[in-house]
Coordinates of C-alpha atoms and ligand atoms in Angstrom, one line a residue:
X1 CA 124.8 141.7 73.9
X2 CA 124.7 139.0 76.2
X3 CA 122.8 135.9 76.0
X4 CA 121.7 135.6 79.4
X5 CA 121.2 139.0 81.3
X6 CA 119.6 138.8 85.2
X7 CA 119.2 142.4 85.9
X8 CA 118.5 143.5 89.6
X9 CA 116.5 140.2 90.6
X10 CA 115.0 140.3 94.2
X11 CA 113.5 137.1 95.6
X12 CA 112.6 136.1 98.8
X13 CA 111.2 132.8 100.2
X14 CA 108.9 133.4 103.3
X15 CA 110.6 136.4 104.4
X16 CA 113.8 135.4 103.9
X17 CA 115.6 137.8 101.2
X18 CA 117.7 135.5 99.0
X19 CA 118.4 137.4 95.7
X20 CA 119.4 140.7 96.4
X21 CA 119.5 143.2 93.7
X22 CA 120.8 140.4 91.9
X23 CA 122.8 141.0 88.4
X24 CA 124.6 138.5 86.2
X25 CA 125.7 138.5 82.3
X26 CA 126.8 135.2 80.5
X27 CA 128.1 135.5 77.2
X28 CA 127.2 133.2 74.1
X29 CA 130.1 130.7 74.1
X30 CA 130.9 131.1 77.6
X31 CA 130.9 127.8 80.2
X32 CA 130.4 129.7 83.8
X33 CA 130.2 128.0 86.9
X34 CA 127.9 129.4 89.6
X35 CA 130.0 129.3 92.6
X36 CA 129.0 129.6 96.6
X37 CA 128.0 128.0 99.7
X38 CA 124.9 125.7 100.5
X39 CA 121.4 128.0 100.2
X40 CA 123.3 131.2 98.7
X41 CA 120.9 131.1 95.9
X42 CA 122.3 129.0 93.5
X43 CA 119.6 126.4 92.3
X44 CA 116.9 129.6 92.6
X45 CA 119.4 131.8 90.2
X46 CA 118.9 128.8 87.5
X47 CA 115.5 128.5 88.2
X48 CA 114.8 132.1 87.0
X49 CA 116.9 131.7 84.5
X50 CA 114.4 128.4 83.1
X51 CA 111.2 129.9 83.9
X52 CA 110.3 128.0 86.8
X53 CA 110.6 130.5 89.5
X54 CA 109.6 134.6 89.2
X55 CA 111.6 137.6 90.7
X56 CA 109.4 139.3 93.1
X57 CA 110.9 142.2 91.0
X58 CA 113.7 142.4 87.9
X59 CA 114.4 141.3 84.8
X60 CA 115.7 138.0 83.4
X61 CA 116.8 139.0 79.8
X62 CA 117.3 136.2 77.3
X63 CA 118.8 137.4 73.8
X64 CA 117.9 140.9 74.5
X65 CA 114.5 140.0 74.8
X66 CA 112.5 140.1 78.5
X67 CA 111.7 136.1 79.4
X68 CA 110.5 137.4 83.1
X69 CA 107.0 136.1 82.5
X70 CA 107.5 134.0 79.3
X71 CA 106.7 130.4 80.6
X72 CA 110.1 127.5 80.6
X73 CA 108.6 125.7 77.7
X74 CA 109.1 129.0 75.4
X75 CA 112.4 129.1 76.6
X76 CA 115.5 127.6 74.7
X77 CA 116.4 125.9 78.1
X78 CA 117.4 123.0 79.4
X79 CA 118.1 121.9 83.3
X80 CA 119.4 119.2 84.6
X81 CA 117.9 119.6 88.5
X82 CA 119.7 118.5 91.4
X83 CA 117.3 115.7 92.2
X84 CA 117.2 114.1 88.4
X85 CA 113.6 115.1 87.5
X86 CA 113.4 112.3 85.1
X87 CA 109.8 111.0 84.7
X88 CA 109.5 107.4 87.3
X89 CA 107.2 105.7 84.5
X90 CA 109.3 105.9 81.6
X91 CA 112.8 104.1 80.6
X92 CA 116.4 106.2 79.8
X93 CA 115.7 105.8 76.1
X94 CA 111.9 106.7 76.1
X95 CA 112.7 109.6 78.3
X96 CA 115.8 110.9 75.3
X97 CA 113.1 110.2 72.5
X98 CA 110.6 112.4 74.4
X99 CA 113.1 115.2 74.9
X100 CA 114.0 114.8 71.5
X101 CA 110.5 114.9 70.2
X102 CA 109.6 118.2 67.8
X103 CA 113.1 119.9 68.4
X104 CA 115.2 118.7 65.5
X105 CA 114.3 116.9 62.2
X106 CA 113.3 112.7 62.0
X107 CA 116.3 112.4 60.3
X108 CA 118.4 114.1 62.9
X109 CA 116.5 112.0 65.8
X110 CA 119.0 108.6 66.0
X111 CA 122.2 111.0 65.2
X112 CA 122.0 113.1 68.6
X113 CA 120.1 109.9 70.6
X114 CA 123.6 108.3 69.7
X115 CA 125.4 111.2 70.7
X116 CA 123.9 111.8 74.2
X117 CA 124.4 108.2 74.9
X118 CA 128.2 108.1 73.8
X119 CA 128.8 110.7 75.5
X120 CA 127.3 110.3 78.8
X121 CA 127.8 106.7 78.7
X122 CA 124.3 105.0 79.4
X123 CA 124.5 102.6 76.6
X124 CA 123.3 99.8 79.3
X125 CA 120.7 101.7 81.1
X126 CA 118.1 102.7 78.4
X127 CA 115.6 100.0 79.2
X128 CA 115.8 101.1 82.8
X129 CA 113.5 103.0 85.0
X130 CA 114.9 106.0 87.7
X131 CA 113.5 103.3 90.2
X132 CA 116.1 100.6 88.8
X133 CA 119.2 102.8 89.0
X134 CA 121.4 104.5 91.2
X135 CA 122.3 107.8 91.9
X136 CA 125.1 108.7 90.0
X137 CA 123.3 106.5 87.1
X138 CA 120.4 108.9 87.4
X139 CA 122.4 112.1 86.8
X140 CA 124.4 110.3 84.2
X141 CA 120.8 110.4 82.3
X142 CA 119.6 113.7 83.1
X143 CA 122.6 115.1 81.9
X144 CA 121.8 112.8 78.7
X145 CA 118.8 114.2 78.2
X146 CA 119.7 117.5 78.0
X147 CA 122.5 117.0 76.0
X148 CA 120.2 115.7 73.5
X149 CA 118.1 118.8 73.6
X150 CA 120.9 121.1 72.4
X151 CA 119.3 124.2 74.1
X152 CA 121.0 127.7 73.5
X153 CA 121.1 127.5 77.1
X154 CA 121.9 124.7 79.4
X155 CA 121.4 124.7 83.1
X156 CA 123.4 122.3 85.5
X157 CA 122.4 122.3 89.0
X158 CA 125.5 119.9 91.0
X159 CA 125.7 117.7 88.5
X160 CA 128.7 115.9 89.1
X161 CA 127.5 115.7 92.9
X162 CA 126.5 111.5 92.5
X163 CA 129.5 110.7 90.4
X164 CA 132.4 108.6 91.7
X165 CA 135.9 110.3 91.0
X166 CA 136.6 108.4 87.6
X167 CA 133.3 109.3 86.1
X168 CA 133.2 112.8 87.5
X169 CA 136.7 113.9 85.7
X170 CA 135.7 112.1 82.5
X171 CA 132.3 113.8 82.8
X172 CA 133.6 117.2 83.3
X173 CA 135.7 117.0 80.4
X174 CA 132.9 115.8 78.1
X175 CA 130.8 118.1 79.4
X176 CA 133.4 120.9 78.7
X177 CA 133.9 119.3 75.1
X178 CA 130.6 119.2 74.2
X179 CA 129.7 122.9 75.3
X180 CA 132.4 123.6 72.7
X181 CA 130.5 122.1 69.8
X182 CA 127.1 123.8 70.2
X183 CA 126.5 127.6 70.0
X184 CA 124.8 129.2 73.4
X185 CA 126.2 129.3 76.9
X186 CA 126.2 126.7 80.2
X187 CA 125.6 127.6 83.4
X188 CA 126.9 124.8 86.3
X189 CA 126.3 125.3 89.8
X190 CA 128.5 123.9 92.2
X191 CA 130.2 124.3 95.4
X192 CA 133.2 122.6 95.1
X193 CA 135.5 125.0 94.3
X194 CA 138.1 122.8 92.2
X195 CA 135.0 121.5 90.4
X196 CA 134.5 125.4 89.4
X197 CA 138.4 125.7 88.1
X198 CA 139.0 122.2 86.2
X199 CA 135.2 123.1 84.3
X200 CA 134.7 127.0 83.8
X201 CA 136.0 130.0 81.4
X202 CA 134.6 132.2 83.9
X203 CA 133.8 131.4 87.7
X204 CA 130.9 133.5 89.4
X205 CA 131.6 133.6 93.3
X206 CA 127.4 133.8 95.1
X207 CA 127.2 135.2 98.7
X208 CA 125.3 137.3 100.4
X209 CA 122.2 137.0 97.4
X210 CA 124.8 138.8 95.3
X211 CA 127.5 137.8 93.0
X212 CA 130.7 138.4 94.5
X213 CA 133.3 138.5 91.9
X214 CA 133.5 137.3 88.2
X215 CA 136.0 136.4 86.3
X216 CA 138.5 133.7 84.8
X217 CA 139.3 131.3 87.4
X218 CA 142.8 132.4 87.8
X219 CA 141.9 135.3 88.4
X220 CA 139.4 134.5 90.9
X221 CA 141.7 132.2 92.8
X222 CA 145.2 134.9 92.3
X223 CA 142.8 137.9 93.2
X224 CA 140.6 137.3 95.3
X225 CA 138.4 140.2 96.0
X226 CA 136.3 139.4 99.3
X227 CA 137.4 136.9 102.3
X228 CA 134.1 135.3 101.2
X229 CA 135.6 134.8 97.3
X230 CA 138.7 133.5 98.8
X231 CA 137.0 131.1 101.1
X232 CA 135.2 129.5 98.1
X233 CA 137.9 128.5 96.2
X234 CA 140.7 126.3 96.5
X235 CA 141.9 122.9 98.4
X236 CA 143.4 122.9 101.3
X237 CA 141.8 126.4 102.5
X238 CA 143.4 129.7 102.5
X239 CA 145.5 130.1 106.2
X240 CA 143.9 133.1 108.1
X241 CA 145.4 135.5 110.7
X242 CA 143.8 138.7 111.9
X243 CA 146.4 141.6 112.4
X244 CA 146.6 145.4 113.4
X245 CA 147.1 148.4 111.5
X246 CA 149.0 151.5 112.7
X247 CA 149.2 154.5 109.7
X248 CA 148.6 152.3 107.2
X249 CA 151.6 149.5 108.4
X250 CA 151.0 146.3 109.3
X251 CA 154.4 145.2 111.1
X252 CA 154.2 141.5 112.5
X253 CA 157.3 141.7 115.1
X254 CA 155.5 139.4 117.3
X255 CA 157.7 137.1 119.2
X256 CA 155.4 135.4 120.7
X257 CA 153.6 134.4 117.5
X258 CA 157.5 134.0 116.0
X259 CA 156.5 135.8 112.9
X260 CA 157.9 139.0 111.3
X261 CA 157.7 141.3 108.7
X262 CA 156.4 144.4 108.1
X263 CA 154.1 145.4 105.2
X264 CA 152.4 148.6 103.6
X265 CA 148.6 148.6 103.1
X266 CA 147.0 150.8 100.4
X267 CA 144.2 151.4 102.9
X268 CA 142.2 154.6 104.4
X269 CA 143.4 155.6 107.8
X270 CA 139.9 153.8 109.1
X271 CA 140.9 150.5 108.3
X272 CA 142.3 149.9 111.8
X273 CA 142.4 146.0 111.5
X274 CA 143.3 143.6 108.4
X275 CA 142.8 139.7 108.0
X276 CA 145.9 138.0 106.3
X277 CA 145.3 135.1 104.0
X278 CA 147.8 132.6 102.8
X279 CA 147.1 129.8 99.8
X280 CA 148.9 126.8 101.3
X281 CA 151.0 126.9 98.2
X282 CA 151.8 130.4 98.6
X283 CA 154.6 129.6 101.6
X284 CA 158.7 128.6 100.7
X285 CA 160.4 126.3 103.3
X286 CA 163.3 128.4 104.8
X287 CA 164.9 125.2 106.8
X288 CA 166.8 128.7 108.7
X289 CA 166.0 131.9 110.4
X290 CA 166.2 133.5 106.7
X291 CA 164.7 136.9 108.1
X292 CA 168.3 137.1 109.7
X293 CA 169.9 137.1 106.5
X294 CA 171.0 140.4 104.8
X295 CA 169.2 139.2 102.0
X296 CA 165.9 137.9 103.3
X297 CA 163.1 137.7 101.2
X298 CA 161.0 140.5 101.7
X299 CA 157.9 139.4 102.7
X300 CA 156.9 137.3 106.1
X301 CA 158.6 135.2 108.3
X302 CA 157.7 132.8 110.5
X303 CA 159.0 129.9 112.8
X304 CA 157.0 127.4 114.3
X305 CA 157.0 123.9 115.5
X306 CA 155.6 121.3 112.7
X307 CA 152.7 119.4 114.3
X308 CA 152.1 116.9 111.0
X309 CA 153.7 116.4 107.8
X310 CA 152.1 114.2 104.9
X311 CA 152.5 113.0 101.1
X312 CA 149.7 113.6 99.2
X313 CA 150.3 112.5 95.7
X314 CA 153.3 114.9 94.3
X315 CA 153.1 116.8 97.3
X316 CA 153.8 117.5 101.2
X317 CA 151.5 119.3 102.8
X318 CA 152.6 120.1 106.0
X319 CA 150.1 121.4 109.3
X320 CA 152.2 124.1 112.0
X321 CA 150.2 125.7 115.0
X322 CA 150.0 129.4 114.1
X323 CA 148.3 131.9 116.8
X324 CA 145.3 129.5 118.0
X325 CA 144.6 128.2 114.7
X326 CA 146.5 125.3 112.5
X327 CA 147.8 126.3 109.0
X328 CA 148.7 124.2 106.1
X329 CA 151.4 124.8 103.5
X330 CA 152.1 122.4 100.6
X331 CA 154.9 121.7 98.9
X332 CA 156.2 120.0 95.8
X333 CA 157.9 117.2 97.0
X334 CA 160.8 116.9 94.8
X335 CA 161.5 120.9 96.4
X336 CA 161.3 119.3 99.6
X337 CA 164.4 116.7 100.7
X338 CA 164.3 115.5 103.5
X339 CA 160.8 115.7 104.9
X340 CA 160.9 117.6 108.4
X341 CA 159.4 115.4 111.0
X342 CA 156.5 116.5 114.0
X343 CA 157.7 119.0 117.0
X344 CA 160.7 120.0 114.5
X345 CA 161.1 123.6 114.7
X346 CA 160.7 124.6 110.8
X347 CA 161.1 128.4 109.4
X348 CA 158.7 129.5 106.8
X349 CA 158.6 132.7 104.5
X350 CA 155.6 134.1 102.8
X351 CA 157.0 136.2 99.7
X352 CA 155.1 139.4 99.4
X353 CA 153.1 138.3 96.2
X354 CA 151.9 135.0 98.1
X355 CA 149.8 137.5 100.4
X356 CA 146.5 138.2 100.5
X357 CA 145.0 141.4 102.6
X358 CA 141.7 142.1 103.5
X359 CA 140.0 145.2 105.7
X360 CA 138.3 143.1 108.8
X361 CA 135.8 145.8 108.4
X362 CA 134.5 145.2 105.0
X363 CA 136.3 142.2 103.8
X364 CA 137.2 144.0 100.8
X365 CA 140.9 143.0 99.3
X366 CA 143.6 145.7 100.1
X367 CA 146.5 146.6 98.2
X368 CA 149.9 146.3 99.4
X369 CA 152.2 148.8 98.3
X370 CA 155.5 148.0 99.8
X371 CA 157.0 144.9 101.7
X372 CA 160.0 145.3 103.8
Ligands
ATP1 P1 122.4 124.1 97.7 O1 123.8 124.3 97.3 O2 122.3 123.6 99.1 O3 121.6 123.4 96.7 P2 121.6 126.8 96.8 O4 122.7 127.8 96.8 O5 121.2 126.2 95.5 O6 121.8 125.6 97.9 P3 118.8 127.5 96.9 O7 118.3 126.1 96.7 O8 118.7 128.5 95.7 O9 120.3 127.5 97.4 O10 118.0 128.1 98.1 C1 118.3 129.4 98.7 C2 117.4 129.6 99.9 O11 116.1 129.7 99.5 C3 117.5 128.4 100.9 O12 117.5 129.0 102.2 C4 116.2 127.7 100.6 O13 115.8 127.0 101.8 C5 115.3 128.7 100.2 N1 114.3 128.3 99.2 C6 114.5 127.9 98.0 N2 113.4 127.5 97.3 C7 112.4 127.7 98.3 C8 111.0 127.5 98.2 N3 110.3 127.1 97.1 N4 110.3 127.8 99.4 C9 110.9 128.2 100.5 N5 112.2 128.5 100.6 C10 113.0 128.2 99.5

């Protein structure tokens, strides 16, 4: 059974439909980050899940039991809210002794005070007020205070969003670490899709007031089920180029787009049209018309001009114009010698199992059956 079960939600906001038949499982134990574009539903889905907003119609199941009308204080729930919600008139350490009030024993009281402020580091704040601090040392004691809670269920809506980068890695891996030690499940919102892979087990994709796909993020970033899945995840972007289909082939013998290849689509003879995706890591630097070669690797080819070509940490990523939009491929930089320099013709091969299909009709994935 899972712990938390949203079955079927529907809510709208003036009209404007923004849960749709909505279902979602989390299992005890599990960490999953709530992943999608700004005003997909997110911060609502939580919401639900605490108490503090109703379906217009479903169920929000916690434990097997039906919470839809039970009110957030009868919930085992904590939320850390986008916007700190910490109370103005009282300090960081009056707010963790009021959160901490009747939910574990006196003698328990100093034991998790110390280990919410350990942990979230706001040893030097707790005689300040939200008025005296700054953003990120806000959120630093929201997230305190729900740590100290332990609820079977913790909520956290952005909460790395105010953090500089130091903080926000050393966060996410306390916040990971922590999850570990007590029993129930968190749910994280975000919509930074690295954010989703470095903290989830599982990664639930939002769009459309459904979830997308679910699943462990390799999977989700490998497999991508829906251009909008694959458009969520992963830094730089996925490369994009739209593409006919005749019988079921795909074959990309266009010399004025210098590309070629031909590949086999697992698709009904009404897909007409396909949208080809690329992870910038998914491409091998040829340096030579390879496609000439008896032995070419099966898969794409393509020669184009380089119009930029940077170092970012232990890698090159490097920008080519491609049809009438710029694509970026990255590369380790130790597989790289000599870095090619701009308006240098450059030859570049996407190996069948670096591509990514999708019908242009539904945006649904597409197998490939056969590369040649
Ligand atoms: P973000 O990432 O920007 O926080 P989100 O995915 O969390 O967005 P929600 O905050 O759940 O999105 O909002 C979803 C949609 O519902 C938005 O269009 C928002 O304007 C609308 N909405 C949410 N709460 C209300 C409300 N109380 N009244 C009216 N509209 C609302």
């Amino acid at each position: 059974m899972s712990l938390v079960h949203l079955h079927q939600l529907i809510k709208s906001f003036r009209g404007q439909l923004v849960l749709d038949q909505f279902d979602l499982e989390v299992e005890s134990g599990s960490y999953l980050v709530l992943l999608g574009p700004s005003g997909c539903g997110k911060t609502t889905t939580l919401r639900m899940i605490a108490g503090l907003e109703r379906p217009d119609s479903g169920q929000v199941n916690i434990n097997g039991e039906n919470v839809t009308s039970v009110p957030p204080r009868k919930r085992d729930v904590s939320m850390v809210f986008q916007n700190d919600g910490l109370y103005p008139h009282l300090t960081v350490e009056q707010t963790l002794r009021l959160a901490l009030r009747g939910r574990c024993k006196a003698s328990e009281v100093d034991s998790r005070f110390s280990e919410a402020v350990d942990l979230t580091g706001v040893s030097k704040l707790l005689d300040r007020l939200p008025g005296q601090m700054s953003g990120g040392e806000l959120r630093r004691a929201a997230i305190a205070t729900a740590i100290a809670k332990k609820t079977v269920i913790r909520l956290f809506d952005e909460p790395m969003s105010a953090l500089d980068v130091g903080l926000r890695e050393q966060m996410q891996r306390d916040l990971v670490r922590w999850h570990h030690e007590v029993p129930g499940a968190t749910i994280h919102v975000t919509h930074d899709g690295n954010e989703a892979m470095r903290s989830a087990d599982r990664i639930a994709v939002m769009g459309g007031g459904r979830i997308l796909q679910v699943g462990d993020p390799a999977t989700v970033y490998d497999q991508p089920q829906e251009i909008a899945v694959a458009k969520a995840i992963g830094t730089p972007a996925m490369n994009w180029l739209a593409a006919d289909t005749v019988d079921g082939w795909i074959r990309l013998n266009n010399p004025t787009l210098a590309m070629s290849g031909t590949v086999r689509v697992d698709a009904d003879a009404s897909c007409d049209g396909v949208i080809l995706g690329v992870r910038p890591g998914g491409f091998l630097l040829t340096r030579k018309e390879e496609r000439e070669q008896p032995n070419a690797i099966p898969g794409l080819h393509l020669s184009t001009k380089l119009l930029d070509c940077r170092i970012v940490q232990e890698t090159v990523e490097i920008i080519v114009q491609f049809a009438d939009t710029e694509w970026t491929a990255v590369f380790n930089r130790k597989d790289c010698g000599q870095l090619p320099t701009p308006g240098e013709l450059i030859f570049l091969c996407v190996p069948a199992d670096a591509l990514h299909v999708f019908s242009a009709s539904t945006q649904r994935r597409l197998d490939i059956s056969l590369v040649g």
